[in-house]
Amino acid sequence: MAAIRPRSTVSAWQPQVPGITEVFHARFTEHAYPAHVHDTWALMVLDGGRVDFALDGERHGLGVSDAVVLLPPGVSHDGRTVTEAGFRKRVLYLDTSVLPERLTGAAVDTPLLADPALRERVHGLHLALTERDPFEAASRLAFVRERLHRRLAGRAAEAPEPGPGPGPRRGPGGLVAVRLRELLDARVTGGITLEEASAELGNPHPTHLIRSFKAAYGLPPHAYLTARRVALARRLLLAGMRPAEVAVAAGFYDQAHLTRHFGRHVGISPARFARSGRS
């Protein structure tokens, strides 16, 4: 008789701690994240199992260890289970007041930070956040930030000075990709058609827009926009908005549309995600 796999579980909430936009604890047994981006840093520790992920086109693997994973904002990544047992993880989504975007290149080069002291600090921060103690959590976050800066600043100093924001890969079409991303970021909820985008960007062919964007950011424009909408939906759900209202507010056609994409990106339904923040 085949063993019964444990059900995937998620607990997520928005703490009252400046710099942390979301705390996300999860156990997944059969989940695979599609390629997507965040507008925040994602700081992850693994508590069980193994996970495999690609960041900016390069694959990495992680089991339970003293390492932490740091994924920068604006850079395409995915993730998937490796074994039948799945994996357990804890993630902090940190805004750029904690880590500036100029450290993006250093994080892409070394997303796995083998640092027992850093992992212990992240663990302590999660404990304070679970206890809903914002003062202790803010204090522990300061030490996590200090350690992350120490690990990344040297590598960032060795790299060429970046422009504003996470830069695209070099190559033909880089500028049009940047301008298209700016359009998408400005119209997350309202959306934009390829024809409208082309008209605003000097009438390049739609297929040129798509190819340029994917070459620069690692995923097509529609996938980027969907990821931004899911990120917005997460914030609205944890703020107490009902899923039906969130669907419209985040730019989805209806609740079923939200549920389909939310499940692919987060691993559970919007309703379960919202309930996890109140538990």
Tab-separated table of C-alpha atoms in Angstrom:
chain	number	residue	atom	x	y	z
A	1	MET	CA	0.000	0.000	0.000
A	2	ALA	CA	1.404	3.366	-1.006
A	3	ALA	CA	2.237	5.799	1.780
A	4	ILE	CA	-0.143	8.734	2.178
A	5	ARG	CA	1.621	12.014	1.588
A	6	PRO	CA	1.020	14.732	4.171
A	7	ARG	CA	-1.134	17.619	3.032
A	8	SER	CA	0.600	20.801	1.957
A	9	THR	CA	0.254	23.517	4.586
A	10	VAL	CA	0.877	27.260	4.540
A	11	SER	CA	0.952	29.960	7.199
A	12	ALA	CA	1.446	33.541	6.024
A	13	TRP	CA	1.022	36.948	7.614
A	14	GLN	CA	2.100	40.587	7.450
A	15	PRO	CA	4.071	41.472	10.577
A	16	GLN	CA	4.153	44.936	12.118
A	17	VAL	CA	7.880	45.143	11.447
A	18	PRO	CA	9.208	47.748	8.998
A	19	GLY	CA	11.127	46.107	6.176
A	20	ILE	CA	9.303	42.756	6.278
A	21	THR	CA	6.374	42.653	3.857
A	22	GLU	CA	5.381	39.023	4.497
A	23	VAL	CA	6.264	35.958	6.556
A	24	PHE	CA	5.613	32.668	4.745
A	25	HIS	CA	5.917	29.205	6.350
A	26	ALA	CA	5.029	26.225	4.165
A	27	ARG	CA	5.244	22.496	3.691
A	28	PHE	CA	4.878	21.341	0.087
A	29	THR	CA	4.835	17.788	-1.174
A	30	GLU	CA	3.978	18.171	-4.856
A	31	HIS	CA	4.353	21.807	-5.736
A	32	ALA	CA	6.352	23.394	-8.539
A	33	TYR	CA	6.590	27.168	-8.802
A	34	PRO	CA	6.473	28.576	-12.340
A	35	ALA	CA	9.111	31.090	-13.358
A	36	HIS	CA	8.221	34.384	-11.698
A	37	VAL	CA	9.672	37.486	-10.078
A	38	HIS	CA	9.154	39.328	-6.785
A	39	ASP	CA	9.399	43.035	-6.098
A	40	THR	CA	11.004	42.129	-2.758
A	41	TRP	CA	13.965	40.088	-1.544
A	42	ALA	CA	13.123	36.506	-0.530
A	43	LEU	CA	15.193	35.106	2.355
A	44	MET	CA	14.573	31.375	2.849
A	45	VAL	CA	15.694	28.635	5.211
A	46	LEU	CA	14.872	24.979	4.596
A	47	ASP	CA	13.692	22.910	7.573
A	48	GLY	CA	13.089	19.595	5.836
A	49	GLY	CA	13.516	17.793	2.510
A	50	ARG	CA	15.191	19.150	-0.589
A	51	VAL	CA	14.343	21.887	-3.075
A	52	ASP	CA	15.631	22.661	-6.558
A	53	PHE	CA	15.398	26.121	-8.097
A	54	ALA	CA	16.668	28.144	-11.023
A	55	LEU	CA	17.740	31.771	-10.611
A	56	ASP	CA	18.465	33.821	-13.723
A	57	GLY	CA	18.697	30.595	-15.747
A	58	GLU	CA	21.140	28.733	-13.446
A	59	ARG	CA	19.902	25.776	-11.388
A	60	HIS	CA	20.685	25.266	-7.703
A	61	GLY	CA	19.799	22.581	-5.166
A	62	LEU	CA	19.462	22.747	-1.398
A	63	GLY	CA	18.836	20.310	1.425
A	64	VAL	CA	18.604	20.963	5.161
A	65	SER	CA	21.893	22.639	6.078
A	66	ASP	CA	23.410	25.764	7.588
A	67	ALA	CA	22.807	27.640	4.326
A	68	VAL	CA	20.175	30.265	3.615
A	69	VAL	CA	18.770	31.188	0.207
A	70	LEU	CA	18.575	34.836	-0.836
A	71	LEU	CA	16.648	35.658	-4.024
A	72	PRO	CA	16.808	39.270	-5.247
A	73	PRO	CA	13.898	41.351	-6.527
A	74	GLY	CA	13.188	41.526	-10.222
A	75	VAL	CA	15.127	38.377	-11.180
A	76	SER	CA	13.295	35.378	-12.617
A	77	HIS	CA	13.314	32.160	-10.573
A	78	ASP	CA	11.288	28.978	-10.089
A	79	GLY	CA	11.262	26.141	-7.543
A	80	ARG	CA	10.196	22.521	-7.192
A	81	THR	CA	10.209	19.546	-4.878
A	82	VAL	CA	12.916	16.922	-5.372
A	83	THR	CA	11.732	13.947	-3.295
A	84	GLU	CA	8.346	12.426	-2.480
A	85	ALA	CA	8.622	13.819	1.036
A	86	GLY	CA	8.602	17.351	-0.368
A	87	PHE	CA	10.132	20.167	1.656
A	88	ARG	CA	9.454	22.543	4.552
A	89	LYS	CA	10.582	26.151	4.331
A	90	ARG	CA	10.344	29.500	6.056
A	91	VAL	CA	10.589	32.664	3.957
A	92	LEU	CA	10.862	36.360	4.774
A	93	TYR	CA	10.005	38.875	2.054
A	94	LEU	CA	12.147	41.954	2.663
A	95	ASP	CA	11.783	45.331	0.994
A	96	THR	CA	14.642	47.461	-0.283
A	97	SER	CA	14.928	49.364	3.004
A	98	VAL	CA	16.594	46.190	4.338
A	99	LEU	CA	18.728	45.415	1.294
A	100	PRO	CA	19.273	47.896	-1.564
A	101	GLU	CA	18.796	46.750	-5.145
A	102	ARG	CA	22.477	47.493	-5.900
A	103	LEU	CA	23.245	44.154	-4.190
A	104	THR	CA	21.181	42.234	-6.761
A	105	GLY	CA	24.167	41.143	-8.834
A	106	ALA	CA	26.002	39.768	-5.803
A	107	ALA	CA	22.909	37.801	-4.785
A	108	VAL	CA	22.492	36.342	-8.285
A	109	ASP	CA	26.117	35.179	-8.155
A	110	THR	CA	25.703	33.513	-4.733
A	111	PRO	CA	22.050	32.803	-3.861
A	112	LEU	CA	23.140	30.044	-1.443
A	113	LEU	CA	24.870	31.533	1.588
A	114	ALA	CA	26.576	28.826	3.669
A	115	ASP	CA	26.674	30.730	6.946
A	116	PRO	CA	25.658	29.028	10.230
A	117	ALA	CA	25.617	32.343	12.113
A	118	LEU	CA	23.309	33.922	9.546
A	119	ARG	CA	20.972	30.928	9.600
A	120	GLU	CA	20.799	31.092	13.387
A	121	ARG	CA	19.931	34.783	13.219
A	122	VAL	CA	17.196	34.124	10.644
A	123	HIS	CA	15.833	31.316	12.817
A	124	GLY	CA	15.691	33.619	15.836
A	125	LEU	CA	13.926	36.270	13.780
A	126	HIS	CA	11.280	33.747	12.717
A	127	LEU	CA	10.705	32.763	16.345
A	128	ALA	CA	10.161	36.397	17.317
A	129	LEU	CA	7.787	36.888	14.385
A	130	THR	CA	5.839	33.747	15.314
A	131	GLU	CA	5.480	35.089	18.859
A	132	ARG	CA	4.151	38.353	17.343
A	133	ASP	CA	6.769	40.413	19.200
A	134	PRO	CA	7.493	43.326	16.837
A	135	PHE	CA	10.140	44.955	19.051
A	136	GLU	CA	12.230	41.799	19.358
A	137	ALA	CA	11.662	40.994	15.679
A	138	ALA	CA	12.859	44.460	14.592
A	139	SER	CA	15.947	44.039	16.763
A	140	ARG	CA	16.732	40.626	15.304
A	141	LEU	CA	16.102	41.914	11.769
A	142	ALA	CA	18.826	44.528	12.324
A	143	PHE	CA	21.361	41.761	12.978
A	144	VAL	CA	20.156	39.725	9.981
A	145	ARG	CA	20.518	42.808	7.796
A	146	GLU	CA	24.026	43.448	9.128
A	147	ARG	CA	25.115	39.887	8.328
A	148	LEU	CA	23.603	39.956	4.837
A	149	HIS	CA	25.315	43.248	4.026
A	150	ARG	CA	28.611	41.815	5.234
A	151	ARG	CA	28.218	38.778	2.956
A	152	LEU	CA	27.112	40.687	-0.144
A	153	ALA	CA	28.829	44.075	0.011
A	154	GLY	CA	32.279	42.757	-0.936
A	155	ARG	CA	30.955	41.031	-4.033
A	156	ALA	CA	28.935	44.094	-5.021
A	157	ALA	CA	32.049	46.264	-4.737
A	158	GLU	CA	33.880	43.967	-7.162
A	159	ALA	CA	31.109	44.225	-9.777
A	160	PRO	CA	30.585	47.122	-12.226
A	161	GLU	CA	28.398	49.885	-10.860
A	162	PRO	CA	24.790	48.981	-11.820
A	163	GLY	CA	22.140	51.332	-13.068
A	164	PRO	CA	18.897	51.917	-11.115
A	165	GLY	CA	16.957	48.760	-10.367
A	166	PRO	CA	17.671	45.151	-11.350
A	167	GLY	CA	19.188	45.494	-14.801
A	168	PRO	CA	18.305	43.225	-17.722
A	169	ARG	CA	20.799	40.992	-19.448
A	170	ARG	CA	22.864	42.738	-22.082
A	171	GLY	CA	21.948	42.309	-25.713
A	172	PRO	CA	19.787	43.648	-28.521
A	173	GLY	CA	16.442	44.917	-27.360
A	174	GLY	CA	17.597	45.663	-23.818
A	175	LEU	CA	16.243	49.210	-23.795
A	176	VAL	CA	12.842	48.265	-25.168
A	177	ALA	CA	12.639	45.507	-22.525
A	178	VAL	CA	13.333	48.018	-19.761
A	179	ARG	CA	10.685	50.390	-21.097
A	180	LEU	CA	8.145	47.566	-21.446
A	181	ARG	CA	8.790	46.520	-17.858
A	182	GLU	CA	8.197	50.095	-16.723
A	183	LEU	CA	4.867	50.042	-18.543
A	184	LEU	CA	3.870	46.741	-16.933
A	185	ASP	CA	4.865	47.956	-13.476
A	186	ALA	CA	2.751	51.076	-13.946
A	187	ARG	CA	-0.298	49.077	-15.074
A	188	VAL	CA	-0.306	45.979	-12.870
A	189	THR	CA	-4.048	46.137	-12.210
A	190	GLY	CA	-5.295	47.771	-15.390
A	191	GLY	CA	-3.086	45.809	-17.755
A	192	ILE	CA	-2.018	46.715	-21.262
A	193	THR	CA	-2.304	45.006	-24.636
A	194	LEU	CA	0.704	44.246	-26.824
A	195	GLU	CA	-0.653	46.659	-29.398
A	196	GLU	CA	-0.893	49.463	-26.834
A	197	ALA	CA	2.589	48.706	-25.521
A	198	SER	CA	3.997	48.692	-29.041
A	199	ALA	CA	2.381	52.051	-29.814
A	200	GLU	CA	3.865	53.603	-26.656
A	201	LEU	CA	7.308	52.173	-27.378
A	202	GLY	CA	7.665	53.349	-30.963
A	203	ASN	CA	5.798	50.528	-32.739
A	204	PRO	CA	8.226	47.589	-32.538
A	205	HIS	CA	6.643	44.327	-33.666
A	206	PRO	CA	4.843	42.499	-30.789
A	207	THR	CA	7.007	39.394	-31.231
A	208	HIS	CA	10.110	41.587	-30.938
A	209	LEU	CA	8.732	42.985	-27.681
A	210	ILE	CA	8.160	39.502	-26.273
A	211	ARG	CA	11.532	38.124	-27.353
A	212	SER	CA	13.387	41.186	-26.050
A	213	PHE	CA	11.645	41.039	-22.695
A	214	LYS	CA	12.264	37.307	-22.252
A	215	ALA	CA	15.913	37.680	-23.227
A	216	ALA	CA	16.309	40.462	-20.661
A	217	TYR	CA	14.302	39.100	-17.730
A	218	GLY	CA	14.008	35.350	-18.263
A	219	LEU	CA	10.243	35.110	-18.704
A	220	PRO	CA	7.654	36.522	-21.124
A	221	PRO	CA	5.795	39.760	-20.343
A	222	HIS	CA	2.470	38.043	-19.541
A	223	ALA	CA	4.161	35.796	-16.958
A	224	TYR	CA	5.886	38.808	-15.393
A	225	LEU	CA	2.578	40.680	-15.132
A	226	THR	CA	0.808	37.655	-13.632
A	227	ALA	CA	3.533	37.337	-10.981
A	228	ARG	CA	3.151	41.013	-10.067
A	229	ARG	CA	-0.616	40.550	-9.747
A	230	VAL	CA	-0.209	37.490	-7.533
A	231	ALA	CA	2.188	39.440	-5.302
A	232	LEU	CA	-0.384	42.220	-4.985
A	233	ALA	CA	-3.111	39.662	-4.243
A	234	ARG	CA	-1.014	38.214	-1.413
A	235	ARG	CA	-0.746	41.604	0.255
A	236	LEU	CA	-4.443	42.363	-0.118
A	237	LEU	CA	-5.507	38.953	1.229
A	238	LEU	CA	-3.297	39.288	4.294
A	239	ALA	CA	-4.684	42.790	4.818
A	240	GLY	CA	-8.165	41.241	5.202
A	241	MET	CA	-9.755	41.744	1.778
A	242	ARG	CA	-12.063	38.966	0.553
A	243	PRO	CA	-10.850	36.840	-2.392
A	244	ALA	CA	-13.635	38.022	-4.699
A	245	GLU	CA	-12.672	41.642	-4.048
A	246	VAL	CA	-8.970	40.857	-4.346
A	247	ALA	CA	-9.468	39.323	-7.784
A	248	VAL	CA	-10.739	42.610	-9.172
A	249	ALA	CA	-8.352	44.822	-7.184
A	250	ALA	CA	-5.298	42.838	-8.331
A	251	GLY	CA	-6.240	42.875	-12.011
A	252	PHE	CA	-7.654	39.353	-12.502
A	253	TYR	CA	-10.732	38.712	-14.622
A	254	ASP	CA	-12.653	37.053	-11.786
A	255	GLN	CA	-12.137	34.936	-8.660
A	256	ALA	CA	-11.643	31.732	-10.649
A	257	HIS	CA	-8.887	33.443	-12.654
A	258	LEU	CA	-7.204	34.563	-9.432
A	259	THR	CA	-7.543	31.107	-7.857
A	260	ARG	CA	-5.962	29.348	-10.829
A	261	HIS	CA	-2.874	31.553	-10.945
A	262	PHE	CA	-2.595	31.920	-7.177
A	263	GLY	CA	-2.511	28.145	-6.766
A	264	ARG	CA	0.276	27.812	-9.320
A	265	HIS	CA	2.395	30.539	-7.711
A	266	VAL	CA	1.711	30.044	-3.999
A	267	GLY	CA	0.645	26.409	-3.709
A	268	ILE	CA	-2.745	26.903	-2.027
A	269	SER	CA	-6.000	28.714	-2.755
A	270	PRO	CA	-6.442	32.427	-1.972
A	271	ALA	CA	-9.039	31.586	0.697
A	272	ARG	CA	-6.718	29.180	2.535
A	273	PHE	CA	-3.870	31.670	2.259
A	274	ALA	CA	-6.037	34.412	3.777
A	275	ARG	CA	-7.175	32.124	6.626
A	276	SER	CA	-3.565	31.203	7.398
A	277	GLY	CA	-2.864	34.852	8.202
A	278	ARG	CA	-5.651	34.917	10.782
A	279	SER	CA	-4.755	31.628	12.482
